[in-house]
Structure formats: structure tokens, C-alpha cells
C-alpha atoms as a printed R data frame, in Angstrom:
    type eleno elety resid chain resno       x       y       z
1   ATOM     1    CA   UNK     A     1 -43.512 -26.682 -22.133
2   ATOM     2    CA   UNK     A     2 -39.986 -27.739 -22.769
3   ATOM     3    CA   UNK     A     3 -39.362 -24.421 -24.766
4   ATOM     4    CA   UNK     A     4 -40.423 -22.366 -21.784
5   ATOM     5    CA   UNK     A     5 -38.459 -24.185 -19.111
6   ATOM     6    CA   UNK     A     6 -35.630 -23.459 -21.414
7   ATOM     7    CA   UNK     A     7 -36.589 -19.892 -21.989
8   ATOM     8    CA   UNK     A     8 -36.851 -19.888 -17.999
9   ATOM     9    CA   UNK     A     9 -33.440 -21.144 -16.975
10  ATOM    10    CA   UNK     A    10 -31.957 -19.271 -19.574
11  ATOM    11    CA   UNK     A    11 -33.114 -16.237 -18.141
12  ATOM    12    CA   UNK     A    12 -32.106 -17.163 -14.570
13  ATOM    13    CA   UNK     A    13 -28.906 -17.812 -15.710
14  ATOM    14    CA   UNK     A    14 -28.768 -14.156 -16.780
15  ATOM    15    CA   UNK     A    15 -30.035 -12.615 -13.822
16  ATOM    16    CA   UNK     A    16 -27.487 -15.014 -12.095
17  ATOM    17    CA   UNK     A    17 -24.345 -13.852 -13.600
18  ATOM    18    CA   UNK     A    18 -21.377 -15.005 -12.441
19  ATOM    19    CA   UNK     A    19 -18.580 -12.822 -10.298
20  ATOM    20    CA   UNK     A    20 -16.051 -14.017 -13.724
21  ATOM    21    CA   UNK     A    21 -19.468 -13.010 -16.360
22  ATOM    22    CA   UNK     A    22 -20.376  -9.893 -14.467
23  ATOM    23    CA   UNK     A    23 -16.218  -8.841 -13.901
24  ATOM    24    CA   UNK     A    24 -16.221  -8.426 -17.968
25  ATOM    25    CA   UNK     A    25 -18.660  -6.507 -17.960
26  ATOM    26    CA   UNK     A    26 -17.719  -3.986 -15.674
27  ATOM    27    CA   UNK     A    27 -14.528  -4.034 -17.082
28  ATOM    28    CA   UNK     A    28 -15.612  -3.475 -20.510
29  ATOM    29    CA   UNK     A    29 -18.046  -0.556 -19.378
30  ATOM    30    CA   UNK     A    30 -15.324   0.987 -16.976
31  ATOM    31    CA   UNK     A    31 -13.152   1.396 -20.135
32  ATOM    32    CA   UNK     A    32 -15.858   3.406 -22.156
33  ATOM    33    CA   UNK     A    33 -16.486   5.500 -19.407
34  ATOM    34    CA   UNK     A    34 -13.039   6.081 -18.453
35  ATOM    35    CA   UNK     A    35 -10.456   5.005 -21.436
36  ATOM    36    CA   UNK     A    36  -7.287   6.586 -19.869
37  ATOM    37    CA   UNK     A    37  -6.709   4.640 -16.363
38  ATOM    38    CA   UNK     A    38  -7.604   0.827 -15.918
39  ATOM    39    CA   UNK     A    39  -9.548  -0.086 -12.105
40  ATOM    40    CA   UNK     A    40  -6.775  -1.893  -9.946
41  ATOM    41    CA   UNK     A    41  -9.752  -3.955  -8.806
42  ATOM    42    CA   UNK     A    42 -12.956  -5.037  -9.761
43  ATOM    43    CA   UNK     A    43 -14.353  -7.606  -6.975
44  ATOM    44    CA   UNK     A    44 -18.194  -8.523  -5.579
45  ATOM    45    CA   UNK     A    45 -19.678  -7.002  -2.667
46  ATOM    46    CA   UNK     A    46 -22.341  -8.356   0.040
47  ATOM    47    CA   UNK     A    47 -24.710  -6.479  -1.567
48  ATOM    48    CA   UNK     A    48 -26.009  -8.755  -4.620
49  ATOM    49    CA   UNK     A    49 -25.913  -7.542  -7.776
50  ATOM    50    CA   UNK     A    50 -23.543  -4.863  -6.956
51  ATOM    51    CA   UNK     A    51 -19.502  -4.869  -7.558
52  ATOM    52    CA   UNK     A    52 -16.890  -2.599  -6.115
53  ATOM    53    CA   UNK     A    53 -14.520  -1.047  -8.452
54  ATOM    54    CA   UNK     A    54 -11.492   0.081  -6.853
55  ATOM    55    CA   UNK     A    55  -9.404   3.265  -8.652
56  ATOM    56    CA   UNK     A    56  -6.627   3.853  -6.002
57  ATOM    57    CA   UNK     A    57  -8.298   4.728  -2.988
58  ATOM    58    CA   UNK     A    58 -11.135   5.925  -4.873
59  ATOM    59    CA   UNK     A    59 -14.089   3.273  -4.792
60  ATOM    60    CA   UNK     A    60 -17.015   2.810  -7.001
61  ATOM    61    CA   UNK     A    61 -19.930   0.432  -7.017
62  ATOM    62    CA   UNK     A    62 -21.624  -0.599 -10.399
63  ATOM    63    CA   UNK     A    63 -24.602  -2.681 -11.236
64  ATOM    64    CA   UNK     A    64 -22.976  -6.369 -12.635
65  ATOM    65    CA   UNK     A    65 -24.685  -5.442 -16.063
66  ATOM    66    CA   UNK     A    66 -22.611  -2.428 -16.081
67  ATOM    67    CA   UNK     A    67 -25.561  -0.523 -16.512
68  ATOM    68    CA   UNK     A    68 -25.443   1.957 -13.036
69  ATOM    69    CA   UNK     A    69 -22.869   3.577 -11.470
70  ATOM    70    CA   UNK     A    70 -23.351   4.607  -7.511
71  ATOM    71    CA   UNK     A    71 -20.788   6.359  -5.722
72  ATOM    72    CA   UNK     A    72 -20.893   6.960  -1.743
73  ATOM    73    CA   UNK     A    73 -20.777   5.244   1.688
74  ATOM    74    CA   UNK     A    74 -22.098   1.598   1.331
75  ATOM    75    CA   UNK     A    75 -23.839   0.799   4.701
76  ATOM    76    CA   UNK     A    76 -24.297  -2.954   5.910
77  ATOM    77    CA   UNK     A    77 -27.241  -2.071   8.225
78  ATOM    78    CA   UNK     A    78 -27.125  -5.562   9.987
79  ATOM    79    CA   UNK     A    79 -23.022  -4.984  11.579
80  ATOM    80    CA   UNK     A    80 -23.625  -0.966  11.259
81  ATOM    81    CA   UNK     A    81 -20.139  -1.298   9.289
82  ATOM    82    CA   UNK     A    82 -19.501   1.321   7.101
83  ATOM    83    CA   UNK     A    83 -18.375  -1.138   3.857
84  ATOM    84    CA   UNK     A    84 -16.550   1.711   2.046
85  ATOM    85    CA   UNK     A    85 -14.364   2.994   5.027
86  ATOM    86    CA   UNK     A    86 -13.785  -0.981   5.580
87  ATOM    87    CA   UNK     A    87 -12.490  -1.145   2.367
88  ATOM    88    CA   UNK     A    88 -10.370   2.461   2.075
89  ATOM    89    CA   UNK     A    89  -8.910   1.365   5.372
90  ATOM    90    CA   UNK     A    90  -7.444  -1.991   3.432
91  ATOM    91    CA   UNK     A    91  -5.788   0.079   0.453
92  ATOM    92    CA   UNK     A    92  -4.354   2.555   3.118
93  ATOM    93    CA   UNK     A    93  -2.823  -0.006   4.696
94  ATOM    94    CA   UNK     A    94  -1.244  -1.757   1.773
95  ATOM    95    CA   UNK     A    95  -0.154   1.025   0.603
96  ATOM    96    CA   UNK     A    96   1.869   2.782   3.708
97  ATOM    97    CA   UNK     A    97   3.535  -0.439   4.568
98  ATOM    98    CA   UNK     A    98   5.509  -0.734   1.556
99  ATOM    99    CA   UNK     A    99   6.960   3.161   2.356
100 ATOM   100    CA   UNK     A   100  10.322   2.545   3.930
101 ATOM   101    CA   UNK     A   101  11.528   3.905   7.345
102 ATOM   102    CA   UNK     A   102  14.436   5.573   5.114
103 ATOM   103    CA   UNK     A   103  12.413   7.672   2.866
104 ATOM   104    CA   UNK     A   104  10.920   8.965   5.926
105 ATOM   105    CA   UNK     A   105  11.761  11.035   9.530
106 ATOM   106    CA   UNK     A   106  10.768   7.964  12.118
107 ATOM   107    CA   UNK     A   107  10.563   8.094  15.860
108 ATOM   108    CA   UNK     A   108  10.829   4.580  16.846
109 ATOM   109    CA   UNK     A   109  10.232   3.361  20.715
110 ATOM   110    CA   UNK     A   110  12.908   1.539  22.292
111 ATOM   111    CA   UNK     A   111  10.733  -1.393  23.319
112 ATOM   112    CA   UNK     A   112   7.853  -3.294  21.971
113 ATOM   113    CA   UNK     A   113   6.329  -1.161  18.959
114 ATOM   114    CA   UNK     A   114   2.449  -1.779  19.904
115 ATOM   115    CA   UNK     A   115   1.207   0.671  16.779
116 ATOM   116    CA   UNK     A   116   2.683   3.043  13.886
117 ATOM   117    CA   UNK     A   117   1.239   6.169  12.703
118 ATOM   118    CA   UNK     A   118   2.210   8.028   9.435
119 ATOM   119    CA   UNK     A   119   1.690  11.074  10.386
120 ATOM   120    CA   UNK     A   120   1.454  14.351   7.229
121 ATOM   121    CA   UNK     A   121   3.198  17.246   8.880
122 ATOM   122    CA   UNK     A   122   3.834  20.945   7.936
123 ATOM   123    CA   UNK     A   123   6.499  22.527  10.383
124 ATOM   124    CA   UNK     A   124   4.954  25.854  10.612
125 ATOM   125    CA   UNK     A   125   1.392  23.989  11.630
126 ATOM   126    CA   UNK     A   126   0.695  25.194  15.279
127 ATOM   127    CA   UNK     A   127  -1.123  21.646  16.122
128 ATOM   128    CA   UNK     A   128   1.585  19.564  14.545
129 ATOM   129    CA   UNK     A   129   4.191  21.182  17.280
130 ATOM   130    CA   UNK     A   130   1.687  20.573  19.835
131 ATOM   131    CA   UNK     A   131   1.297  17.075  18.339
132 ATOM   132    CA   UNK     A   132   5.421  16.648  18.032
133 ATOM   133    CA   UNK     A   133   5.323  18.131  21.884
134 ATOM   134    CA   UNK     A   134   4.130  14.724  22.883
135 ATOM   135    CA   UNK     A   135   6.468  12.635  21.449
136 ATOM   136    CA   UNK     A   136   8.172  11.706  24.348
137 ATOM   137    CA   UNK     A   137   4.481  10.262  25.226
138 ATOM   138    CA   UNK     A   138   3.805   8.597  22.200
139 ATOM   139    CA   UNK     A   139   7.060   6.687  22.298
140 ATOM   140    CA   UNK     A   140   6.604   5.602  25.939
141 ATOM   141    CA   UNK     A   141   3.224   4.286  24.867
142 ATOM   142    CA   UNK     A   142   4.623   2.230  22.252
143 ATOM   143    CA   UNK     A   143   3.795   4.216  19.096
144 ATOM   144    CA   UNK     A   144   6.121   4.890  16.502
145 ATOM   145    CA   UNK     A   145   5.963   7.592  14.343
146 ATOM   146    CA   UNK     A   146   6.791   7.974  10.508
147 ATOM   147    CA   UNK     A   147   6.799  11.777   9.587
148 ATOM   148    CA   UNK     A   148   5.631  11.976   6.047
149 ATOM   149    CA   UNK     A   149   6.203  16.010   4.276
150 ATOM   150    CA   UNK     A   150   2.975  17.970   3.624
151 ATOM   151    CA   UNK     A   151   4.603  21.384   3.844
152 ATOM   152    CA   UNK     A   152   1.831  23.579   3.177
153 ATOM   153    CA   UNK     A   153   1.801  26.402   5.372
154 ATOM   154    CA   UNK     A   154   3.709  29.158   4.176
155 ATOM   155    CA   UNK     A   155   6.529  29.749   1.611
156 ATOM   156    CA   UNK     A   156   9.232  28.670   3.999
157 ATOM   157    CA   UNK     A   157   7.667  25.240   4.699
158 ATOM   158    CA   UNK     A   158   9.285  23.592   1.702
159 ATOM   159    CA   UNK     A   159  12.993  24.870   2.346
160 ATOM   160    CA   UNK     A   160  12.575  23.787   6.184
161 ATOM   161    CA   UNK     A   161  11.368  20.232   5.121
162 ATOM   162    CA   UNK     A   162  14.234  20.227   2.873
163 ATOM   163    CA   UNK     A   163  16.811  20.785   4.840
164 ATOM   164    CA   UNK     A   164  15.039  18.444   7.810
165 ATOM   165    CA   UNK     A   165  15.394  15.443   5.427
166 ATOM   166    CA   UNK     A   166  18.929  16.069   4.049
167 ATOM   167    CA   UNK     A   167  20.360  16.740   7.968
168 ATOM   168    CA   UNK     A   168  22.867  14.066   9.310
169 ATOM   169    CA   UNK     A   169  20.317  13.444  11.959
170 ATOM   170    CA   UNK     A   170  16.553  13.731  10.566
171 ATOM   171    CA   UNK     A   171  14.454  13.246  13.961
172 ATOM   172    CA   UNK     A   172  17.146  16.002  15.682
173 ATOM   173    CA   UNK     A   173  16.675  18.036  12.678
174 ATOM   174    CA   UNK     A   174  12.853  17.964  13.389
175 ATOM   175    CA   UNK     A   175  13.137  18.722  17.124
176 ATOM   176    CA   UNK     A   176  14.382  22.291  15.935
177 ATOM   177    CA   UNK     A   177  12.241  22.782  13.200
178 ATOM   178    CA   UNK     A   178   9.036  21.930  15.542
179 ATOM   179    CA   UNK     A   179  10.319  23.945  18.345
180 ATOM   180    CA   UNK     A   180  10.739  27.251  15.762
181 ATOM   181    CA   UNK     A   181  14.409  26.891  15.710
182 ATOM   182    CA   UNK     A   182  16.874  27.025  12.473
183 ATOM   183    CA   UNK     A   183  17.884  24.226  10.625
184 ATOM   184    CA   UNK     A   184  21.009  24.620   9.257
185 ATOM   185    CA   UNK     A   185  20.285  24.660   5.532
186 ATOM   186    CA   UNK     A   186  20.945  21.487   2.741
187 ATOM   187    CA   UNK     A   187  19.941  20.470  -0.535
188 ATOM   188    CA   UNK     A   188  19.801  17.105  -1.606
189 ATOM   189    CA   UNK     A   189  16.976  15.362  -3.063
190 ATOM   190    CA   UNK     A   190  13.695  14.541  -1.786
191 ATOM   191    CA   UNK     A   191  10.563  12.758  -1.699
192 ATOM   192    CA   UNK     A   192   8.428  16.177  -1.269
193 ATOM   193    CA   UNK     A   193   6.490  15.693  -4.324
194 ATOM   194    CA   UNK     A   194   5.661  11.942  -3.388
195 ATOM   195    CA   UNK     A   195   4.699  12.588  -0.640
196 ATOM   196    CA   UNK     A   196   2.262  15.759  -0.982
197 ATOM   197    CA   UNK     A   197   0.949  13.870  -3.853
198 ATOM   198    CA   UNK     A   198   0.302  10.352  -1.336
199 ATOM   199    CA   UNK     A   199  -1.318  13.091   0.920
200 ATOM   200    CA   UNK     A   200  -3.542  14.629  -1.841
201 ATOM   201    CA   UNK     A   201  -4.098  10.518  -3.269
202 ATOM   202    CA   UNK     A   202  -5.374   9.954   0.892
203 ATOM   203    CA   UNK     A   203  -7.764  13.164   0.559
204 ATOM   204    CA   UNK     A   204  -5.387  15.060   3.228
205 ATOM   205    CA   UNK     A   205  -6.904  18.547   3.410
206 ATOM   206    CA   UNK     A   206  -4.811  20.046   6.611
207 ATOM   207    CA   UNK     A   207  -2.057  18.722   9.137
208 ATOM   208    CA   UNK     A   208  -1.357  16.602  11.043
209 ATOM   209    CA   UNK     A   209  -3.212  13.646   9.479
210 ATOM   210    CA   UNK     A   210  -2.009  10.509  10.948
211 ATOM   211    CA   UNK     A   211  -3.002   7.080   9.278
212 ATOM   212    CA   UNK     A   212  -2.881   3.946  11.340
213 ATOM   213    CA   UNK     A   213  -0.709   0.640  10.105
214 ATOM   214    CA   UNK     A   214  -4.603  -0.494  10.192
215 ATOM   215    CA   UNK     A   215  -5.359   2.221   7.779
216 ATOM   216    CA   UNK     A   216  -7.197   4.249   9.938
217 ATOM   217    CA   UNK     A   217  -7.200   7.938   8.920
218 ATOM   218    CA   UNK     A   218  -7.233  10.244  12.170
219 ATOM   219    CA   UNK     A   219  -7.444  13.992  11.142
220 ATOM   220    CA   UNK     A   220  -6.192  17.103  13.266
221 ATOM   221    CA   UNK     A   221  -4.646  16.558  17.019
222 ATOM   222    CA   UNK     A   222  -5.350  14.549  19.338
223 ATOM   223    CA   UNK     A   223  -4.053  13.584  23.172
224 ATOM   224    CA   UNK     A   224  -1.742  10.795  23.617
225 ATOM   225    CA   UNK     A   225  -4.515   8.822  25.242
226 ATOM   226    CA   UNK     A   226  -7.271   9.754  23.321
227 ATOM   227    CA   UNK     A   227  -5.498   8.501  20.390
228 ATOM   228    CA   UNK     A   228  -4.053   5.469  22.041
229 ATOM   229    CA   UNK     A   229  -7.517   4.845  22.582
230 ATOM   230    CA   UNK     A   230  -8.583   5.339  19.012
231 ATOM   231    CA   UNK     A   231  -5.648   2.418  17.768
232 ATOM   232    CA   UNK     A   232  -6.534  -0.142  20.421
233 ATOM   233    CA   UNK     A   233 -10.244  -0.365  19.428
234 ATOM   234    CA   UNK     A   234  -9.031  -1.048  16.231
């Protein structure tokens, strides 16, 4: 009798593994399946059983025997919260706010900031003009903007990003370039190649993208209000 009550809580205490126990694990099965890149987090969810493992802003869920792997949208069906986004949405937002204003073209309002987007633009993309059209709005409305470079469309793109970022004045700079004008040419270095690779890193397929301070991701155009809209539920 004694035997089996020790067989039982033995057991138990396998099936119960701890978050420390079943961390290992993962860890240990993580580096067999992928040897080259360590996870930059490996933490429990609300679903038992099941860890998230965190690569970037790529997210995984494995069993806590390190046995499965799932990958997908994890669904808490009780708060209709969409875990995954939750959790995206927390990396983004680490990650853009330690990006300086001065590695960046920023449109800052001259009262209260109430939200900042980083906004991916290309200066040859028709809806990021229409986007930059509004600026005037967005700034009265208490949204900054931090122009990130995802020149993309075209060959010219590049050299007009360029010589945006090395100008004496950026944000007058990108006034011309949005309204088709020339932009008297520089060359100086850049972050271009940070900051398409940040774009590729957030799964940015077109422009503008515009990712909240909240780390919301908001893809294409949108109105002034409608976005306004979009940040304040937030």
C-alpha cells in the first residue's frame, strides 16, 4: 500500500512539473531542434501544460515535456483575447521604444503627445502621401509620428530616403519628397538596412505600416479619426 502511494505521488509530481522543471526541458529540446539561435524567452501560459517560447517576435508554444510543438493564434475563449497578438503586441512595444527620435524623421505635436506611431514609409507609396497629407491632423490630435525607411517601391526609393535623412532639416526634407518634389541630394550614413530589416523582423509586407507605442500593428491607410479611434480603444 505504501509502495503504491509512493508510486502515486511520484507520478503526480511528474505530471505536475514545475514552470523551473518544465523551463529545462524546453530549453534543452529547443536547442536540438534549433542549435543556431537560443529563445529570448521561455515562460508559462494560461493554458496548463503549455509554455510560450518567444524567438523575437516569433512565438511558439510547446508541450512542458518538450514533446509537441504548436504554432498559431492561442485563443482564451472565456475574454475572446487573442493570447498571441497580446503577447506580439508586448515585444513590439519593447522593442520600438528603445529606437531614438534621432535615428529617425519625427513629427512631434506642440502640446500634450496623447499617442506615437512608427510609421514604415516608402516615398513613392501613393497611400503613404495621402497618409503624410494629414499630418497637419495627426499633430493637432496629439499624435506624433516617427518615420521609420521601408523604401521599397522603385529603384529611386533608396537614394530619396537617403538624402531625406542626411538633409539639415529631415521632416522639411520629407514634405518634398511626399509631395513629389526633389530633394537636394546627400550621402551620409544611414540606418536603411536596420530599419527594412525591423520592418521584415515586424512581418511588414507593404507601406505605410504604423505600430502603436502599445504595439499595435495598423496596416495600410487610414483617416485621422478612424485611427485616433483605433489608439484610444487601446
Amino acid at each position: 500500500m505504501l509502495m503504491m502511494r509512493n508510486t502515486l505521488i511520484s507520478l503526480l509530481a511528474v505530471m505536475a512539473m514545475s514552470p523551473a522543471l518544465a523551463t529545462e526541458v524546453i530549453e534543452k529540446r529547443m536547442a536540438e531542434v534549433v542549435p543556431t539561435v537560443s529563445p529570448d524567452s521561455i515562460q508559462p501560459t494560461e493554458m496548463a501544460g503549455i509554455f510560450e517560447v518567444r524567438y523575437g517576435t516569433d512565438i511558439f508554444y510547446v508541450s512542458e515535456d518538450g514533446r509537441f510543438l504548436l504554432q498559431g493564434n492561442l485563443i482564451d475563449l472565456e475574454s475572446r483575447q487573442n493570447l498571441t497578438e497580446k503577447a506580439k503586441r508586448a515585444v513590439r512595444a519593447e522593442i520600438f521604444a528603445e529606437i531614438p527620435d534621432a535615428e529617425l524623421t519625427v513629427y512631434t505635436p506642440e502640446g500634450r503627445v496623447r499617442h506615437t506611431l512608427n510609421v514604415f514609409t516608402d516615398p513613392n507609396c501613393p497611400f503613404c502621401r495621402q497618409m503624410h497629407d494629414d499630418m497637419d491632423k495627426y499633430l493637432e490630435a496629439g499624435i506624433k509620428v516617427r518615420y521609420f525607411m521601408y523604401p521599397v517601391l522603385g529603384r529611386q526609393s533608396p537614394e530619396i530616403m537617403r538624402d531625406v535623412w542626411c538633409a539639415d532639416s529631415r521632416t522639411d526634407a520629407m514634405d518634398r519628397a511626399k509631395a513629389g518634389l526633389a530633394v537636394a541630394s546627400r550621402d551620409c550614413p544611414t540606418p536603411a538596412e536596420e530599419h527594412l530589416a525591423l520592418g521584415r523582423e515586424m512581418g511588414i509586407s507593404g507601406t505605410p505600416a504604423s505600430i502603436a507605442s502599445s504595439g499595435l500593428l495598423i496596416s495600410g491607410f487610414r483617416p485621422v479619426v478612424e485611427m485616433l479611434l483605433m489608439l484610444e480603444s487601446e
